[in-house]
CSV table of N, CA and C in Angstrom, one decimal:
chain,number,residue,atom,x,y,z
I,1,MET,N,-56.7,-38.1,-24.9
I,1,MET,CA,-55.3,-38.1,-24.8
I,1,MET,C,-54.8,-37.0,-23.8
I,2,ARG,N,-54.0,-37.4,-22.9
I,2,ARG,CA,-53.5,-36.5,-21.8
I,2,ARG,C,-52.1,-35.9,-22.3
I,3,TYR,N,-52.0,-34.6,-22.1
I,3,TYR,CA,-50.8,-33.9,-22.6
I,3,TYR,C,-49.9,-33.6,-21.3
I,4,SER,N,-48.6,-33.8,-21.5
I,4,SER,CA,-47.7,-33.4,-20.5
I,4,SER,C,-47.5,-31.9,-20.4
I,5,GLY,N,-46.9,-31.4,-19.3
I,5,GLY,CA,-46.6,-30.0,-19.2
I,5,GLY,C,-45.7,-29.5,-20.3
I,6,LEU,N,-44.8,-30.4,-20.8
I,6,LEU,CA,-43.9,-30.0,-21.8
I,6,LEU,C,-44.6,-29.9,-23.2
I,7,GLN,N,-45.6,-30.7,-23.4
I,7,GLN,CA,-46.3,-30.6,-24.6
I,7,GLN,C,-47.2,-29.3,-24.6
I,8,ARG,N,-47.7,-29.0,-23.5
I,8,ARG,CA,-48.5,-27.7,-23.4
I,8,ARG,C,-47.5,-26.5,-23.5
I,9,MET,N,-46.3,-26.6,-23.0
I,9,MET,CA,-45.3,-25.6,-23.1
I,9,MET,C,-45.0,-25.4,-24.6
I,10,ASP,N,-44.9,-26.4,-25.3
I,10,ASP,CA,-44.5,-26.3,-26.7
I,10,ASP,C,-45.6,-25.5,-27.5
I,11,ALA,N,-46.9,-25.8,-27.1
I,11,ALA,CA,-48.0,-25.0,-27.7
I,11,ALA,C,-47.9,-23.5,-27.3
I,12,VAL,N,-47.5,-23.2,-26.1
I,12,VAL,CA,-47.3,-21.8,-25.7
I,12,VAL,C,-46.2,-21.2,-26.5
I,13,LEU,N,-45.1,-21.9,-26.7
I,13,LEU,CA,-44.0,-21.4,-27.4
I,13,LEU,C,-44.4,-21.1,-28.9
I,14,LYS,N,-45.2,-21.9,-29.5
I,14,LYS,CA,-45.6,-21.7,-30.8
I,14,LYS,C,-46.5,-20.4,-30.9
I,15,LYS,N,-47.3,-20.2,-29.8
I,15,LYS,CA,-48.1,-19.0,-29.8
I,15,LYS,C,-47.2,-17.8,-29.7
I,16,HIS,N,-46.1,-17.9,-28.9
I,16,HIS,CA,-45.1,-16.8,-28.8
I,16,HIS,C,-44.6,-16.5,-30.1
I,17,GLU,N,-44.2,-17.4,-30.9
I,17,GLU,CA,-43.7,-17.2,-32.2
I,17,GLU,C,-44.6,-16.4,-33.1
I,18,SER,N,-45.9,-16.6,-32.8
I,18,SER,CA,-46.9,-15.8,-33.6
I,18,SER,C,-47.2,-14.4,-33.0
I,19,GLY,N,-46.6,-14.1,-31.9
I,19,GLY,CA,-46.7,-12.8,-31.3
I,19,GLY,C,-47.8,-12.6,-30.2
I,20,LEU,N,-48.4,-13.7,-29.9
I,20,LEU,CA,-49.5,-13.6,-28.9
I,20,LEU,C,-49.0,-13.2,-27.5
I,21,LEU,N,-47.7,-13.5,-27.2
I,21,LEU,CA,-47.1,-13.2,-25.9
I,21,LEU,C,-46.2,-12.0,-26.0
I,22,GLU,N,-46.3,-11.2,-27.0
I,22,GLU,CA,-45.5,-10.0,-27.1
I,22,GLU,C,-45.6,-9.0,-26.0
I,23,GLY,N,-46.7,-9.0,-25.3
I,23,GLY,CA,-46.9,-8.1,-24.2
I,23,GLY,C,-46.5,-8.6,-22.9
I,24,ALA,N,-45.9,-9.8,-22.8
I,24,ALA,CA,-45.5,-10.3,-21.5
I,24,ALA,C,-44.6,-9.4,-20.7
I,25,PRO,N,-43.7,-8.6,-21.2
I,25,PRO,CA,-42.9,-7.7,-20.4
I,25,PRO,C,-43.8,-6.6,-19.7
I,26,LEU,N,-45.0,-6.4,-20.1
I,26,LEU,CA,-45.8,-5.4,-19.5
I,26,LEU,C,-46.1,-5.7,-18.0
I,27,TRP,N,-46.3,-7.0,-17.7
I,27,TRP,CA,-46.5,-7.4,-16.3
I,27,TRP,C,-45.3,-7.1,-15.5
I,28,ASN,N,-44.1,-7.3,-16.0
I,28,ASN,CA,-42.9,-7.0,-15.3
I,28,ASN,C,-42.7,-5.6,-14.9
I,29,HIS,N,-43.2,-4.7,-15.8
I,29,HIS,CA,-42.9,-3.3,-15.6
I,29,HIS,C,-44.1,-2.5,-14.9
I,30,TRP,N,-45.3,-3.1,-14.8
I,30,TRP,CA,-46.5,-2.5,-14.4
I,30,TRP,C,-46.3,-1.8,-13.1
I,31,ASN,N,-45.9,-2.5,-12.0
I,31,ASN,CA,-45.8,-1.9,-10.7
I,31,ASN,C,-44.8,-0.7,-10.6
I,32,ASP,N,-43.7,-0.8,-11.4
I,32,ASP,CA,-42.7,0.3,-11.4
I,32,ASP,C,-43.3,1.5,-12.1
I,33,VAL,N,-44.0,1.3,-13.2
I,33,VAL,CA,-44.5,2.4,-14.0
I,33,VAL,C,-45.6,3.1,-13.3
I,34,VAL,N,-46.6,2.4,-12.7
I,34,VAL,CA,-47.7,3.1,-12.1
I,34,VAL,C,-47.5,3.4,-10.6
I,35,GLY,N,-46.5,2.8,-10.0
I,35,GLY,CA,-46.3,3.1,-8.6
I,35,GLY,C,-47.1,2.3,-7.6
I,36,PRO,N,-46.7,2.2,-6.4
I,36,PRO,CA,-47.3,1.2,-5.4
I,36,PRO,C,-48.8,1.5,-5.1
I,37,ALA,N,-49.1,2.8,-5.1
I,37,ALA,CA,-50.5,3.1,-4.7
I,37,ALA,C,-51.5,2.7,-5.8
I,38,VAL,N,-51.2,2.9,-7.1
I,38,VAL,CA,-52.0,2.5,-8.2
I,38,VAL,C,-52.0,1.0,-8.3
I,39,ALA,N,-50.8,0.4,-8.1
I,39,ALA,CA,-50.6,-1.0,-8.3
I,39,ALA,C,-51.5,-1.8,-7.3
I,40,LYS,N,-51.8,-1.2,-6.2
I,40,LYS,CA,-52.7,-1.9,-5.2
I,40,LYS,C,-54.1,-1.9,-5.7
I,41,LYS,N,-54.5,-0.9,-6.6
I,41,LYS,CA,-55.9,-0.8,-7.0
I,41,LYS,C,-56.1,-1.2,-8.5
I,42,ALA,N,-55.1,-1.4,-9.2
I,42,ALA,CA,-55.2,-1.7,-10.7
I,42,ALA,C,-54.1,-2.6,-11.1
I,43,GLN,N,-54.4,-3.6,-11.9
I,43,GLN,CA,-53.4,-4.6,-12.4
I,43,GLN,C,-53.8,-5.0,-13.8
I,44,PRO,N,-52.8,-5.2,-14.7
I,44,PRO,CA,-53.0,-5.7,-16.1
I,44,PRO,C,-53.8,-7.0,-16.0
I,45,LEU,N,-54.7,-7.2,-17.0
I,45,LEU,CA,-55.5,-8.4,-17.1
I,45,LEU,C,-55.1,-9.2,-18.3
I,46,SER,N,-55.1,-8.5,-19.5
I,46,SER,CA,-54.7,-9.2,-20.7
I,46,SER,C,-54.2,-8.1,-21.7
I,47,PHE,N,-53.5,-8.7,-22.7
I,47,PHE,CA,-53.0,-7.8,-23.8
I,47,PHE,C,-53.1,-8.5,-25.1
I,48,ARG,N,-53.6,-7.8,-26.1
I,48,ARG,CA,-53.7,-8.4,-27.4
I,48,ARG,C,-53.9,-7.2,-28.4
I,49,GLY,N,-53.1,-7.3,-29.5
I,49,GLY,CA,-53.3,-6.4,-30.6
I,49,GLY,C,-53.1,-4.9,-30.2
I,50,GLY,N,-52.2,-4.7,-29.2
I,50,GLY,CA,-51.9,-3.4,-28.8
I,50,GLY,C,-52.8,-2.9,-27.7
I,51,VAL,N,-53.8,-3.6,-27.3
I,51,VAL,CA,-54.8,-3.2,-26.3
I,51,VAL,C,-54.5,-3.9,-25.0
I,52,LEU,N,-54.2,-3.1,-24.0
I,52,LEU,CA,-54.0,-3.6,-22.6
I,52,LEU,C,-55.3,-3.4,-21.8
I,53,TRP,N,-55.8,-4.5,-21.3
I,53,TRP,CA,-57.0,-4.5,-20.4
I,53,TRP,C,-56.5,-4.5,-19.0
I,54,VAL,N,-57.0,-3.6,-18.2
I,54,VAL,CA,-56.6,-3.5,-16.8
I,54,VAL,C,-57.8,-3.6,-15.9
I,55,THR,N,-57.6,-4.4,-14.9
I,55,THR,CA,-58.7,-4.6,-13.9
I,55,THR,C,-58.5,-3.5,-12.8
I,56,VAL,N,-59.5,-2.8,-12.5
I,56,VAL,CA,-59.5,-1.7,-11.5
I,56,VAL,C,-60.5,-2.0,-10.4
I,57,GLU,N,-60.0,-1.8,-9.1
I,57,GLU,CA,-60.9,-2.1,-8.0
I,57,GLU,C,-62.2,-1.4,-7.9
I,58,THR,N,-62.2,-0.1,-8.1
I,58,THR,CA,-63.4,0.7,-8.0
I,58,THR,C,-63.7,1.6,-9.2
I,59,ALA,N,-64.9,2.0,-9.3
I,59,ALA,CA,-65.3,3.0,-10.4
I,59,ALA,C,-64.5,4.3,-10.2
I,60,ALA,N,-64.3,4.7,-9.0
I,60,ALA,CA,-63.6,6.0,-8.7
I,60,ALA,C,-62.1,5.8,-9.3
I,61,TRP,N,-61.5,4.7,-9.0
I,61,TRP,CA,-60.1,4.5,-9.5
I,61,TRP,C,-60.1,4.4,-11.0
I,62,MET,N,-61.1,3.8,-11.5
I,62,MET,CA,-61.2,3.6,-13.0
I,62,MET,C,-61.3,5.0,-13.6
I,63,GLN,N,-62.1,5.9,-13.1
I,63,GLN,CA,-62.2,7.2,-13.6
I,63,GLN,C,-60.9,8.0,-13.5
I,64,GLU,N,-60.2,7.8,-12.4
I,64,GLU,CA,-58.9,8.5,-12.2
I,64,GLU,C,-57.9,8.0,-13.2
I,65,LEU,N,-57.9,6.7,-13.4
I,65,LEU,CA,-56.9,6.1,-14.4
I,65,LEU,C,-57.2,6.5,-15.8
I,66,GLN,N,-58.4,6.8,-16.1
I,66,GLN,CA,-58.8,7.3,-17.5
I,66,GLN,C,-58.0,8.5,-17.8
I,67,TYR,N,-57.8,9.4,-16.8
I,67,TYR,CA,-57.0,10.6,-17.0
I,67,TYR,C,-55.5,10.4,-17.1
I,68,LEU,N,-55.1,9.2,-16.6
I,68,LEU,CA,-53.6,8.9,-16.6
I,68,LEU,C,-53.3,7.9,-17.8
I,69,THR,N,-54.2,7.6,-18.6
I,69,THR,CA,-54.0,6.6,-19.7
I,69,THR,C,-52.7,6.9,-20.5
I,70,GLU,N,-52.6,8.1,-21.0
I,70,GLU,CA,-51.5,8.4,-21.9
I,70,GLU,C,-50.1,8.3,-21.1
I,71,THR,N,-50.1,8.8,-19.9
I,71,THR,CA,-48.9,8.7,-19.1
I,71,THR,C,-48.5,7.2,-18.8
I,72,ILE,N,-49.5,6.4,-18.5
I,72,ILE,CA,-49.2,5.0,-18.2
I,72,ILE,C,-48.8,4.3,-19.5
I,73,MET,N,-49.4,4.6,-20.6
I,73,MET,CA,-49.0,4.0,-21.9
I,73,MET,C,-47.6,4.4,-22.2
I,74,ASP,N,-47.3,5.6,-22.1
I,74,ASP,CA,-45.9,6.1,-22.4
I,74,ASP,C,-44.9,5.4,-21.5
I,75,GLY,N,-45.2,5.3,-20.2
I,75,GLY,CA,-44.3,4.7,-19.3
I,75,GLY,C,-44.0,3.2,-19.6
I,76,LEU,N,-45.1,2.5,-19.9
I,76,LEU,CA,-45.0,1.1,-20.2
I,76,LEU,C,-44.2,0.9,-21.5
I,77,ASN,N,-44.5,1.6,-22.5
I,77,ASN,CA,-43.8,1.5,-23.8
I,77,ASN,C,-42.3,1.8,-23.6
I,78,ARG,N,-42.0,2.9,-22.8
I,78,ARG,CA,-40.6,3.2,-22.6
I,78,ARG,C,-39.9,2.1,-21.8
I,79,ALA,N,-40.6,1.6,-20.8
I,79,ALA,CA,-40.0,0.5,-19.9
I,79,ALA,C,-39.7,-0.7,-20.8
I,80,CYS,N,-40.6,-1.0,-21.7
I,80,CYS,CA,-40.4,-2.2,-22.5
I,80,CYS,C,-39.5,-2.0,-23.7
I,81,GLY,N,-39.1,-0.7,-24.0
I,81,GLY,CA,-38.2,-0.5,-25.0
I,81,GLY,C,-38.8,-0.5,-26.4
I,82,ARG,N,-40.1,-0.5,-26.5
I,82,ARG,CA,-40.8,-0.5,-27.8
I,82,ARG,C,-42.2,-0.1,-27.6
I,83,SER,N,-42.9,0.3,-28.6
I,83,SER,CA,-44.3,0.7,-28.6
I,83,SER,C,-45.2,-0.5,-28.6
I,84,LEU,N,-45.5,-1.1,-27.5
I,84,LEU,CA,-46.4,-2.2,-27.4
I,84,LEU,C,-47.9,-1.8,-27.3
I,85,VAL,N,-48.1,-0.9,-26.3
I,85,VAL,CA,-49.5,-0.5,-26.0
I,85,VAL,C,-49.9,0.7,-26.8
I,86,THR,N,-51.0,0.5,-27.5
I,86,THR,CA,-51.6,1.6,-28.3
I,86,THR,C,-52.9,2.1,-27.7
I,87,GLU,N,-53.5,1.3,-26.7
I,87,GLU,CA,-54.7,1.6,-26.1
I,87,GLU,C,-54.8,0.9,-24.7
I,88,ILE,N,-55.4,1.5,-23.8
I,88,ILE,CA,-55.7,0.9,-22.5
I,88,ILE,C,-57.1,1.0,-22.2
I,89,ARG,N,-57.7,-0.2,-21.9
I,89,ARG,CA,-59.1,-0.2,-21.5
I,89,ARG,C,-59.2,-0.8,-20.1
I,90,PHE,N,-60.2,-0.3,-19.4
I,90,PHE,CA,-60.3,-0.6,-17.9
I,90,PHE,C,-61.7,-1.4,-17.7
I,91,ARG,N,-61.6,-2.3,-16.7
I,91,ARG,CA,-62.8,-2.9,-16.3
I,91,ARG,C,-62.7,-3.1,-14.8
I,92,GLN,N,-63.9,-3.0,-14.1
I,92,GLN,CA,-63.9,-3.1,-12.7
I,92,GLN,C,-63.9,-4.6,-12.3
I,93,GLY,N,-63.2,-4.9,-11.2
I,93,GLY,CA,-63.1,-6.2,-10.7
I,93,GLY,C,-62.1,-6.4,-9.6
I,94,HIS,N,-62.0,-7.6,-9.1
I,94,HIS,CA,-61.0,-7.9,-8.0
I,94,HIS,C,-59.6,-7.8,-8.5
I,95,VAL,N,-58.8,-7.0,-7.8
I,95,VAL,CA,-57.4,-6.8,-8.2
I,95,VAL,C,-56.5,-7.7,-7.3
I,96,VAL,N,-55.7,-8.5,-8.0
I,96,VAL,CA,-54.6,-9.3,-7.3
I,96,VAL,C,-53.3,-8.7,-7.7
I,97,PRO,N,-52.7,-8.0,-6.7
I,97,PRO,CA,-51.4,-7.3,-7.0
I,97,PRO,C,-50.3,-8.3,-7.5
I,98,ILE,N,-49.5,-7.9,-8.4
I,98,ILE,CA,-48.3,-8.6,-8.8
I,98,ILE,C,-47.3,-8.5,-7.8
I,99,ARG,N,-46.8,-9.6,-7.2
I,99,ARG,CA,-45.7,-9.6,-6.2
I,99,ARG,C,-44.4,-9.4,-6.9
I,100,THR,N,-43.6,-8.6,-6.4
I,100,THR,CA,-42.2,-8.4,-6.9
I,100,THR,C,-41.3,-9.5,-6.3
I,101,ARG,N,-40.2,-9.7,-7.0
I,101,ARG,CA,-39.3,-10.8,-6.6
I,101,ARG,C,-38.9,-10.6,-5.1
I,102,GLU,N,-38.7,-9.3,-4.7
I,102,GLU,CA,-38.2,-9.0,-3.3
I,102,GLU,C,-39.3,-9.4,-2.3
I,103,LYS,N,-40.5,-9.4,-2.6
I,103,LYS,CA,-41.6,-9.6,-1.7
I,103,LYS,C,-42.0,-11.1,-1.6
I,104,ARG,N,-41.4,-12.0,-2.3
I,104,ARG,CA,-41.7,-13.4,-2.2
I,104,ARG,C,-41.5,-13.9,-0.8
I,105,ARG,N,-42.5,-14.6,-0.3
I,105,ARG,CA,-42.4,-15.1,1.1
I,105,ARG,C,-41.6,-16.3,1.1
I,106,SER,N,-40.9,-16.5,2.2
I,106,SER,CA,-40.1,-17.7,2.4
I,106,SER,C,-41.0,-19.0,2.3
I,107,SER,N,-42.3,-18.9,2.7
I,107,SER,CA,-43.2,-20.0,2.6
I,107,SER,C,-43.4,-20.4,1.2
I,108,ASP,N,-43.3,-19.4,0.2
I,108,ASP,CA,-43.5,-19.8,-1.2
I,108,ASP,C,-42.3,-20.6,-1.6
I,109,LEU,N,-41.1,-20.3,-1.2
I,109,LEU,CA,-39.9,-21.0,-1.6
I,109,LEU,C,-39.8,-22.3,-0.9
I,110,ALA,N,-40.3,-22.4,0.3
I,110,ALA,CA,-40.2,-23.7,1.0
I,110,ALA,C,-41.1,-24.8,0.4
I,111,SER,N,-42.2,-24.4,-0.3
I,111,SER,CA,-43.1,-25.4,-0.9
I,111,SER,C,-42.5,-26.0,-2.2
I,112,GLU,N,-41.4,-25.5,-2.7
I,112,GLU,CA,-40.8,-26.0,-3.9
I,112,GLU,C,-39.8,-27.0,-3.6
I,113,ARG,N,-39.8,-28.1,-4.4
I,113,ARG,CA,-38.9,-29.2,-4.3
I,113,ARG,C,-38.0,-29.2,-5.5
I,114,PRO,N,-36.8,-29.8,-5.4
I,114,PRO,CA,-35.9,-29.9,-6.5
I,114,PRO,C,-36.5,-30.6,-7.7
I,115,VAL,N,-36.2,-30.1,-8.9
I,115,VAL,CA,-36.7,-30.7,-10.1
I,115,VAL,C,-35.7,-31.8,-10.6
I,116,ALA,N,-36.2,-32.9,-11.1
I,116,ALA,CA,-35.3,-33.9,-11.6
I,116,ALA,C,-34.5,-33.4,-12.7
I,117,PRO,N,-33.2,-33.7,-12.8
I,117,PRO,CA,-32.3,-33.2,-13.8
I,117,PRO,C,-32.8,-33.4,-15.2
I,118,GLU,N,-33.4,-34.5,-15.5
I,118,GLU,CA,-33.9,-34.8,-16.9
I,118,GLU,C,-35.1,-33.8,-17.2
I,119,THR,N,-35.9,-33.6,-16.2
I,119,THR,CA,-37.0,-32.6,-16.4
I,119,THR,C,-36.5,-31.2,-16.6
I,120,ALA,N,-35.6,-30.8,-15.8
I,120,ALA,CA,-35.0,-29.5,-15.9
I,120,ALA,C,-34.3,-29.3,-17.3
I,121,GLY,N,-33.6,-30.3,-17.7
I,121,GLY,CA,-33.0,-30.3,-19.1
I,121,GLY,C,-34.0,-30.1,-20.2
I,122,LYS,N,-35.1,-30.8,-20.1
I,122,LYS,CA,-36.2,-30.7,-21.1
I,122,LYS,C,-36.8,-29.3,-21.1
I,123,ILE,N,-37.0,-28.8,-19.9
I,123,ILE,CA,-37.5,-27.4,-19.8
I,123,ILE,C,-36.6,-26.4,-20.4
I,124,ARG,N,-35.3,-26.5,-20.0
I,124,ARG,CA,-34.3,-25.5,-20.6
I,124,ARG,C,-34.2,-25.6,-22.1
I,125,GLN,N,-34.3,-26.9,-22.6
I,125,GLN,CA,-34.3,-27.1,-24.1
I,125,GLN,C,-35.4,-26.4,-24.8
I,126,GLU,N,-36.7,-26.6,-24.2
I,126,GLU,CA,-37.8,-26.1,-24.9
I,126,GLU,C,-37.9,-24.6,-24.7
I,127,VAL,N,-37.6,-24.1,-23.5
I,127,VAL,CA,-37.6,-22.6,-23.3
I,127,VAL,C,-36.5,-21.9,-24.1
I,128,GLY,N,-35.4,-22.6,-24.3
I,128,GLY,CA,-34.3,-22.1,-25.1
I,128,GLY,C,-34.7,-21.6,-26.5
I,129,LYS,N,-35.8,-22.1,-27.0
I,129,LYS,CA,-36.3,-21.7,-28.3
I,129,LYS,C,-36.9,-20.3,-28.4
I,130,VAL,N,-37.2,-19.7,-27.2
I,130,VAL,CA,-37.7,-18.4,-27.2
I,130,VAL,C,-36.6,-17.4,-27.4
I,131,LYS,N,-36.8,-16.5,-28.3
I,131,LYS,CA,-35.8,-15.5,-28.6
I,131,LYS,C,-35.6,-14.4,-27.6
I,132,ASP,N,-36.7,-13.9,-27.0
I,132,ASP,CA,-36.7,-12.9,-26.1
I,132,ASP,C,-36.2,-13.4,-24.7
I,133,ALA,N,-35.0,-12.8,-24.3
I,133,ALA,CA,-34.4,-13.3,-23.1
I,133,ALA,C,-35.2,-13.1,-21.8
I,134,GLU,N,-35.9,-12.0,-21.7
I,134,GLU,CA,-36.8,-11.7,-20.6
I,134,GLU,C,-37.9,-12.8,-20.5
I,135,LEU,N,-38.6,-13.0,-21.6
I,135,LEU,CA,-39.6,-14.0,-21.6
I,135,LEU,C,-39.1,-15.4,-21.4
I,136,ARG,N,-38.0,-15.7,-22.0
I,136,ARG,CA,-37.3,-17.0,-21.8
I,136,ARG,C,-37.1,-17.2,-20.3
I,137,GLY,N,-36.6,-16.2,-19.6
I,137,GLY,CA,-36.3,-16.4,-18.1
I,137,GLY,C,-37.6,-16.6,-17.4
I,138,LEU,N,-38.6,-15.8,-17.7
I,138,LEU,CA,-39.9,-16.0,-17.0
I,138,LEU,C,-40.5,-17.4,-17.3
I,139,LEU,N,-40.5,-17.8,-18.5
I,139,LEU,CA,-41.0,-19.2,-18.8
I,139,LEU,C,-40.2,-20.3,-18.1
I,140,GLU,N,-38.9,-20.1,-18.0
I,140,GLU,CA,-38.1,-21.1,-17.3
I,140,GLU,C,-38.4,-21.2,-15.9
I,141,ARG,N,-38.5,-20.0,-15.2
I,141,ARG,CA,-38.9,-20.0,-13.8
I,141,ARG,C,-40.3,-20.6,-13.6
I,142,PHE,N,-41.2,-20.2,-14.4
I,142,PHE,CA,-42.6,-20.7,-14.3
I,142,PHE,C,-42.6,-22.2,-14.4
I,143,TRP,N,-42.0,-22.8,-15.4
I,143,TRP,CA,-42.1,-24.2,-15.7
I,143,TRP,C,-41.2,-25.0,-14.6
I,144,MET,N,-40.1,-24.4,-14.1
I,144,MET,CA,-39.4,-25.1,-13.1
I,144,MET,C,-40.2,-25.1,-11.8
I,145,ARG,N,-40.9,-24.0,-11.5
I,145,ARG,CA,-41.7,-24.0,-10.3
I,145,ARG,C,-42.9,-24.9,-10.4
I,146,ALA,N,-43.5,-25.0,-11.6
I,146,ALA,CA,-44.6,-25.9,-11.8
I,146,ALA,C,-44.1,-27.4,-11.7
I,147,ALA,N,-43.0,-27.7,-12.3
I,147,ALA,CA,-42.5,-29.0,-12.2
I,147,ALA,C,-42.1,-29.4,-10.7
I,148,SER,N,-41.6,-28.4,-10.0
I,148,SER,CA,-41.3,-28.6,-8.6
I,148,SER,C,-42.5,-29.0,-7.8
I,149,ARG,N,-43.6,-28.2,-8.0
I,149,ARG,CA,-44.8,-28.4,-7.3
I,149,ARG,C,-45.5,-29.7,-7.7
I,150,SER,N,-45.4,-30.0,-9.0
I,150,SER,CA,-46.0,-31.3,-9.5
I,150,SER,C,-45.3,-32.5,-8.9
I,151,ALA,N,-44.0,-32.4,-8.7
I,151,ALA,CA,-43.2,-33.5,-8.1
I,151,ALA,C,-43.6,-33.6,-6.6
I,152,GLU,N,-43.9,-32.5,-6.0
I,152,GLU,CA,-44.4,-32.5,-4.6
I,152,GLU,C,-45.7,-33.2,-4.4
I,153,ASP,N,-46.6,-33.0,-5.4
I,153,ASP,CA,-47.9,-33.6,-5.4
I,153,ASP,C,-47.9,-35.0,-5.9
I,154,GLY,N,-46.8,-35.5,-6.4
I,154,GLY,CA,-46.7,-36.9,-6.9
I,154,GLY,C,-47.1,-37.0,-8.3
I,155,ASP,N,-47.3,-35.9,-9.0
I,155,ASP,CA,-47.7,-35.9,-10.5
I,155,ASP,C,-46.5,-36.1,-11.4
I,156,GLY,N,-45.3,-35.7,-10.9
I,156,GLY,CA,-44.1,-35.7,-11.8
I,156,GLY,C,-43.3,-36.8,-11.7
């Protein structure tokens, strides 16, 4: 059986209700909390049960960030308005920096096509079930962008 994007989104929303996406705001605040120099060398990878896993480019940076763990945790929790992160663990790997809204390239926007009104309505209806406004906005932009690109590829 093939599932549509909206069926998959419904599964994601159910996970949200169980708290699996409670750390989503961490990605929004990471670059501001750690600053541009650290953000180029380290990015969040996953979050579960209060533990934030961070990918770090080199062993030297990983060691440096070990010393800053408490400061980073405090900054993220303060930025999120609640105590989400209780522990930070690091692993070495390839770092892909999170682009901020201001740095989006015009080529990224040009590749997006208008979403059919009925699809947009379904997306807004499903995403409207999310209580957290910030997460709701992120999910709506994600699914609108995915639907736009799917329409471009002929899948939608």
